[in-house]
Amino acid sequence: MQLDLKGRHALVCGASRGIGRATAAELAALGADVTVLARSSEALDSVVAGLPRTHADQRHDRIAADMAERDALASVAAKLVAQHRVQILVHNSGGPPAGLACEADPAAFESAFAQHVVAGQVLLQAVLPGMREAGYGRLVNIISTSVKEPIPNLGVSNTVRAAVAGWAKTLAGELAADGITVNNVLPGFTETGRLASLIAGRARARGISEDAVAEAMRAQVPAARFGQPEEIAAVAAFLCTPAAAYVNGVSVAVDGGRTHSLS
Ligand code: NAD
């Protein structure tokens, strides 16, 4: 199985912590040069310092940018592709705040759409010429199992994740002939800052302890535990490898069996 990513450049977004950080580490361990992106340069400096290096000429870097700021994001992406031919794009950032769809401020939909859909488009258009030139491209979107089964009280997130899934499926058909695949990884309950804040929010809303909320969530998972960021990252990284060349347009749930739907 061809898993070697030596000589390929990956841009991993939302990589200062959690699933993004773990994915950056996995891609680096497979030999890729990795640029990590998030808003804080300080946080990214320590991520870059900790990324694996499997060969002497492997280089990692970082970009501080806010995925919700379209023009600034386009500008840093243009600088990156002027320096490196990016062949792997992991499109990921923080999830929208929890809440009912019917009560969400319309502006919350606009900002989530900007951060999750528009940002993906900005980054894709920056890296696409290089992917086409290389005849090799991998776009992996980290979204959510909500694209299969909407999750109660994540109204804005459910809405925008579905848009990302529709965008990705469309791109998969458009770009396959160029050697570019587009797939989605759908994390289940994964032990990161995002999960901790969702648990804290539910505990506050219901007036119960965070332990009780976590226990009830774990009870929904056939594996009877939360996932680790590295378990999501392993699947995301596989989708970036040559071995995954014929996997295209799919959404892979990595959720310990929690999602009940067949497709
Ligand atoms: P996290 O909150 O731990 O990490 C998010 C990362 O994105 C951080 O590096 C953060 O700095 C960065 N980020 C946030 N907003 C940004 C912005 N505007 N611009 C640039 N970077 C930004 O989240 P996570 O748990 O690693 O989740 C990653 C994605 O997977 C999120 O979209 C999340 O909603 C989704 N997800 C997570 C879980 C889970 O249980 N952890 C479950 C389903 C879906």
PDB file of N, CA and C in Angstrom, residues 202-254:
ATOM      1  N   ARG A 202     -24.001  22.044  27.286  1.00  0.00           N
ATOM      2  CA  ARG A 202     -25.184  21.202  27.575  1.00  0.00           C
ATOM      3  C   ARG A 202     -25.413  21.099  29.083  1.00  0.00           C
ATOM      4  N   ALA A 203     -24.321  20.980  29.848  1.00  0.00           N
ATOM      5  CA  ALA A 203     -24.454  20.859  31.309  1.00  0.00           C
ATOM      6  C   ALA A 203     -25.099  22.127  31.877  1.00  0.00           C
ATOM      7  N   ARG A 204     -24.649  23.285  31.388  1.00  0.00           N
ATOM      8  CA  ARG A 204     -25.232  24.559  31.851  1.00  0.00           C
ATOM      9  C   ARG A 204     -26.710  24.625  31.487  1.00  0.00           C
ATOM     10  N   ALA A 205     -27.018  24.282  30.233  1.00  0.00           N
ATOM     11  CA  ALA A 205     -28.400  24.416  29.758  1.00  0.00           C
ATOM     12  C   ALA A 205     -29.346  23.495  30.525  1.00  0.00           C
ATOM     13  N   ARG A 206     -28.850  22.309  30.929  1.00  0.00           N
ATOM     14  CA  ARG A 206     -29.744  21.345  31.589  1.00  0.00           C
ATOM     15  C   ARG A 206     -29.623  21.375  33.110  1.00  0.00           C
ATOM     16  N   GLY A 207     -28.662  22.156  33.611  1.00  0.00           N
ATOM     17  CA  GLY A 207     -28.480  22.227  35.063  1.00  0.00           C
ATOM     18  C   GLY A 207     -28.005  20.912  35.654  1.00  0.00           C
ATOM     19  N   ILE A 208     -27.193  20.173  34.882  1.00  0.00           N
ATOM     20  CA  ILE A 208     -26.634  18.917  35.399  1.00  0.00           C
ATOM     21  C   ILE A 208     -25.111  18.970  35.266  1.00  0.00           C
ATOM     22  N   SER A 209     -24.437  17.961  35.801  1.00  0.00           N
ATOM     23  CA  SER A 209     -22.975  18.020  35.793  1.00  0.00           C
ATOM     24  C   SER A 209     -22.417  17.671  34.402  1.00  0.00           C
ATOM     25  N   GLU A 210     -21.210  18.151  34.153  1.00  0.00           N
ATOM     26  CA  GLU A 210     -20.546  17.806  32.885  1.00  0.00           C
ATOM     27  C   GLU A 210     -20.318  16.300  32.797  1.00  0.00           C
ATOM     28  N   ASP A 211     -20.016  15.672  33.944  1.00  0.00           N
ATOM     29  CA  ASP A 211     -19.817  14.206  33.926  1.00  0.00           C
ATOM     30  C   ASP A 211     -21.078  13.486  33.472  1.00  0.00           C
ATOM     31  N   ALA A 212     -22.228  13.984  33.931  1.00  0.00           N
ATOM     32  CA  ALA A 212     -23.499  13.342  33.559  1.00  0.00           C
ATOM     33  C   ALA A 212     -23.751  13.506  32.057  1.00  0.00           C
ATOM     34  N   VAL A 213     -23.423  14.691  31.529  1.00  0.00           N
ATOM     35  CA  VAL A 213     -23.606  14.915  30.085  1.00  0.00           C
ATOM     36  C   VAL A 213     -22.676  13.992  29.306  1.00  0.00           C
ATOM     37  N   ALA A 214     -21.422  13.926  29.739  1.00  0.00           N
ATOM     38  CA  ALA A 214     -20.439  13.093  29.025  1.00  0.00           C
ATOM     39  C   ALA A 214     -20.856  11.631  29.057  1.00  0.00           C
ATOM     40  N   GLU A 215     -21.355  11.195  30.199  1.00  0.00           N
ATOM     41  CA  GLU A 215     -21.776   9.793  30.341  1.00  0.00           C
ATOM     42  C   GLU A 215     -22.931   9.477  29.374  1.00  0.00           C
ATOM     43  N   ALA A 216     -23.885  10.402  29.292  1.00  0.00           N
ATOM     44  CA  ALA A 216     -25.032  10.195  28.392  1.00  0.00           C
ATOM     45  C   ALA A 216     -24.563  10.175  26.933  1.00  0.00           C
ATOM     46  N   MET A 217     -23.575  10.982  26.619  1.00  0.00           N
ATOM     47  CA  MET A 217     -23.061  10.993  25.235  1.00  0.00           C
ATOM     48  C   MET A 217     -22.330   9.693  24.930  1.00  0.00           C
ATOM     49  N   ARG A 218     -21.508   9.254  25.874  1.00  0.00           N
ATOM     50  CA  ARG A 218     -20.770   7.988  25.654  1.00  0.00           C
ATOM     51  C   ARG A 218     -21.734   6.820  25.472  1.00  0.00           C
ATOM     52  N   ALA A 219     -22.880   6.912  26.156  1.00  0.00           N
ATOM     53  CA  ALA A 219     -23.871   5.823  26.062  1.00  0.00           C
ATOM     54  C   ALA A 219     -24.474   5.714  24.657  1.00  0.00           C
ATOM     55  N   GLN A 220     -24.347   6.782  23.872  1.00  0.00           N
ATOM     56  CA  GLN A 220     -24.863   6.727  22.483  1.00  0.00           C
ATOM     57  C   GLN A 220     -23.885   6.034  21.534  1.00  0.00           C
ATOM     58  N   VAL A 221     -22.682   5.759  22.019  1.00  0.00           N
ATOM     59  CA  VAL A 221     -21.630   5.261  21.131  1.00  0.00           C
ATOM     60  C   VAL A 221     -21.442   3.765  21.343  1.00  0.00           C
ATOM     61  N   PRO A 222     -21.655   2.936  20.304  1.00  0.00           N
ATOM     62  CA  PRO A 222     -21.453   1.498  20.485  1.00  0.00           C
ATOM     63  C   PRO A 222     -20.063   1.159  21.043  1.00  0.00           C
ATOM     64  N   ALA A 223     -19.044   1.924  20.672  1.00  0.00           N
ATOM     65  CA  ALA A 223     -17.699   1.661  21.192  1.00  0.00           C
ATOM     66  C   ALA A 223     -17.571   2.053  22.667  1.00  0.00           C
ATOM     67  N   ALA A 224     -18.602   2.721  23.207  1.00  0.00           N
ATOM     68  CA  ALA A 224     -18.681   3.086  24.622  1.00  0.00           C
ATOM     69  C   ALA A 224     -17.561   4.014  25.088  1.00  0.00           C
ATOM     70  N   ARG A 225     -17.048   4.811  24.185  1.00  0.00           N
ATOM     71  CA  ARG A 225     -16.012   5.784  24.561  1.00  0.00           C
ATOM     72  C   ARG A 225     -15.994   6.903  23.529  1.00  0.00           C
ATOM     73  N   PHE A 226     -15.350   8.015  23.903  1.00  0.00           N
ATOM     74  CA  PHE A 226     -15.113   9.078  22.938  1.00  0.00           C
ATOM     75  C   PHE A 226     -13.915   8.705  22.062  1.00  0.00           C
ATOM     76  N   GLY A 227     -13.857   9.325  20.875  1.00  0.00           N
ATOM     77  CA  GLY A 227     -12.707   9.105  20.010  1.00  0.00           C
ATOM     78  C   GLY A 227     -11.553  10.022  20.402  1.00  0.00           C
ATOM     79  N   GLN A 228     -10.387   9.674  19.936  1.00  0.00           N
ATOM     80  CA  GLN A 228      -9.207  10.525  20.113  1.00  0.00           C
ATOM     81  C   GLN A 228      -8.924  11.239  18.788  1.00  0.00           C
ATOM     82  N   PRO A 229      -8.382  12.466  18.842  1.00  0.00           N
ATOM     83  CA  PRO A 229      -8.096  13.196  17.605  1.00  0.00           C
ATOM     84  C   PRO A 229      -7.251  12.378  16.628  1.00  0.00           C
ATOM     85  N   GLU A 230      -6.344  11.564  17.172  1.00  0.00           N
ATOM     86  CA  GLU A 230      -5.457  10.768  16.306  1.00  0.00           C
ATOM     87  C   GLU A 230      -6.248   9.722  15.506  1.00  0.00           C
ATOM     88  N   GLU A 231      -7.384   9.292  16.050  1.00  0.00           N
ATOM     89  CA  GLU A 231      -8.190   8.291  15.332  1.00  0.00           C
ATOM     90  C   GLU A 231      -8.910   8.917  14.141  1.00  0.00           C
ATOM     91  N   ILE A 232      -9.258  10.181  14.252  1.00  0.00           N
ATOM     92  CA  ILE A 232      -9.869  10.900  13.124  1.00  0.00           C
ATOM     93  C   ILE A 232      -8.760  11.211  12.113  1.00  0.00           C
ATOM     94  N   ALA A 233      -7.631  11.635  12.649  1.00  0.00           N
ATOM     95  CA  ALA A 233      -6.499  12.032  11.798  1.00  0.00           C
ATOM     96  C   ALA A 233      -6.010  10.879  10.929  1.00  0.00           C
ATOM     97  N   ALA A 234      -6.046   9.669  11.469  1.00  0.00           N
ATOM     98  CA  ALA A 234      -5.539   8.515  10.709  1.00  0.00           C
ATOM     99  C   ALA A 234      -6.350   8.327   9.434  1.00  0.00           C
ATOM    100  N   VAL A 235      -7.660   8.514   9.529  1.00  0.00           N
ATOM    101  CA  VAL A 235      -8.522   8.341   8.353  1.00  0.00           C
ATOM    102  C   VAL A 235      -8.321   9.509   7.387  1.00  0.00           C
ATOM    103  N   ALA A 236      -8.250  10.713   7.938  1.00  0.00           N
ATOM    104  CA  ALA A 236      -8.025  11.891   7.076  1.00  0.00           C
ATOM    105  C   ALA A 236      -6.710  11.740   6.320  1.00  0.00           C
ATOM    106  N   ALA A 237      -5.675  11.305   7.019  1.00  0.00           N
ATOM    107  CA  ALA A 237      -4.354  11.187   6.375  1.00  0.00           C
ATOM    108  C   ALA A 237      -4.376  10.090   5.311  1.00  0.00           C
ATOM    109  N   PHE A 238      -5.032   8.986   5.603  1.00  0.00           N
ATOM    110  CA  PHE A 238      -5.119   7.921   4.582  1.00  0.00           C
ATOM    111  C   PHE A 238      -5.730   8.470   3.292  1.00  0.00           C
ATOM    112  N   LEU A 239      -6.774   9.271   3.431  1.00  0.00           N
ATOM    113  CA  LEU A 239      -7.446   9.809   2.235  1.00  0.00           C
ATOM    114  C   LEU A 239      -6.519  10.725   1.423  1.00  0.00           C
ATOM    115  N   CYS A 240      -5.445  11.174   2.029  1.00  0.00           N
ATOM    116  CA  CYS A 240      -4.481  12.053   1.338  1.00  0.00           C
ATOM    117  C   CYS A 240      -3.390  11.272   0.613  1.00  0.00           C
ATOM    118  N   THR A 241      -3.333   9.971   0.800  1.00  0.00           N
ATOM    119  CA  THR A 241      -2.222   9.177   0.271  1.00  0.00           C
ATOM    120  C   THR A 241      -2.503   8.694  -1.155  1.00  0.00           C
ATOM    121  N   PRO A 242      -1.455   8.276  -1.859  1.00  0.00           N
ATOM    122  CA  PRO A 242      -1.664   7.642  -3.161  1.00  0.00           C
ATOM    123  C   PRO A 242      -2.558   6.410  -3.058  1.00  0.00           C
ATOM    124  N   ALA A 243      -2.496   5.695  -1.951  1.00  0.00           N
ATOM    125  CA  ALA A 243      -3.299   4.471  -1.801  1.00  0.00           C
ATOM    126  C   ALA A 243      -4.797   4.744  -1.914  1.00  0.00           C
ATOM    127  N   ALA A 244      -5.198   5.971  -1.615  1.00  0.00           N
ATOM    128  CA  ALA A 244      -6.630   6.306  -1.602  1.00  0.00           C
ATOM    129  C   ALA A 244      -7.096   6.935  -2.922  1.00  0.00           C
ATOM    130  N   ALA A 245      -6.311   6.751  -3.976  1.00  0.00           N
ATOM    131  CA  ALA A 245      -6.600   7.454  -5.243  1.00  0.00           C
ATOM    132  C   ALA A 245      -7.998   7.192  -5.800  1.00  0.00           C
ATOM    133  N   TYR A 246      -8.553   6.017  -5.493  1.00  0.00           N
ATOM    134  CA  TYR A 246      -9.853   5.664  -6.093  1.00  0.00           C
ATOM    135  C   TYR A 246     -11.007   5.871  -5.103  1.00  0.00           C
ATOM    136  N   VAL A 247     -10.702   6.509  -3.987  1.00  0.00           N
ATOM    137  CA  VAL A 247     -11.756   6.871  -3.020  1.00  0.00           C
ATOM    138  C   VAL A 247     -12.113   8.320  -3.291  1.00  0.00           C
ATOM    139  N   ASN A 248     -13.302   8.580  -3.757  1.00  0.00           N
ATOM    140  CA  ASN A 248     -13.641   9.957  -4.146  1.00  0.00           C
ATOM    141  C   ASN A 248     -15.118  10.231  -3.909  1.00  0.00           C
ATOM    142  N   GLY A 249     -15.388  11.389  -3.326  1.00  0.00           N
ATOM    143  CA  GLY A 249     -16.778  11.827  -3.148  1.00  0.00           C
ATOM    144  C   GLY A 249     -17.487  11.144  -1.990  1.00  0.00           C
ATOM    145  N   VAL A 250     -16.707  10.618  -1.039  1.00  0.00           N
ATOM    146  CA  VAL A 250     -17.358   9.919   0.081  1.00  0.00           C
ATOM    147  C   VAL A 250     -17.264  10.719   1.381  1.00  0.00           C
ATOM    148  N   SER A 251     -18.148  10.393   2.294  1.00  0.00           N
ATOM    149  CA  SER A 251     -18.128  10.957   3.645  1.00  0.00           C
ATOM    150  C   SER A 251     -17.951   9.800   4.611  1.00  0.00           C
ATOM    151  N   VAL A 252     -16.813   9.766   5.264  1.00  0.00           N
ATOM    152  CA  VAL A 252     -16.487   8.634   6.143  1.00  0.00           C
ATOM    153  C   VAL A 252     -16.721   9.029   7.597  1.00  0.00           C
ATOM    154  N   ALA A 253     -17.673   8.375   8.240  1.00  0.00           N
ATOM    155  CA  ALA A 253     -17.894   8.624   9.665  1.00  0.00           C
ATOM    156  C   ALA A 253     -16.831   7.885  10.470  1.00  0.00           C
ATOM    157  N   VAL A 254     -16.210   8.609  11.392  1.00  0.00           N
ATOM    158  CA  VAL A 254     -15.232   7.983  12.302  1.00  0.00           C
ATOM    159  C   VAL A 254     -15.787   8.258  13.694  1.00  0.00           C
TER     160      VAL A 254
END
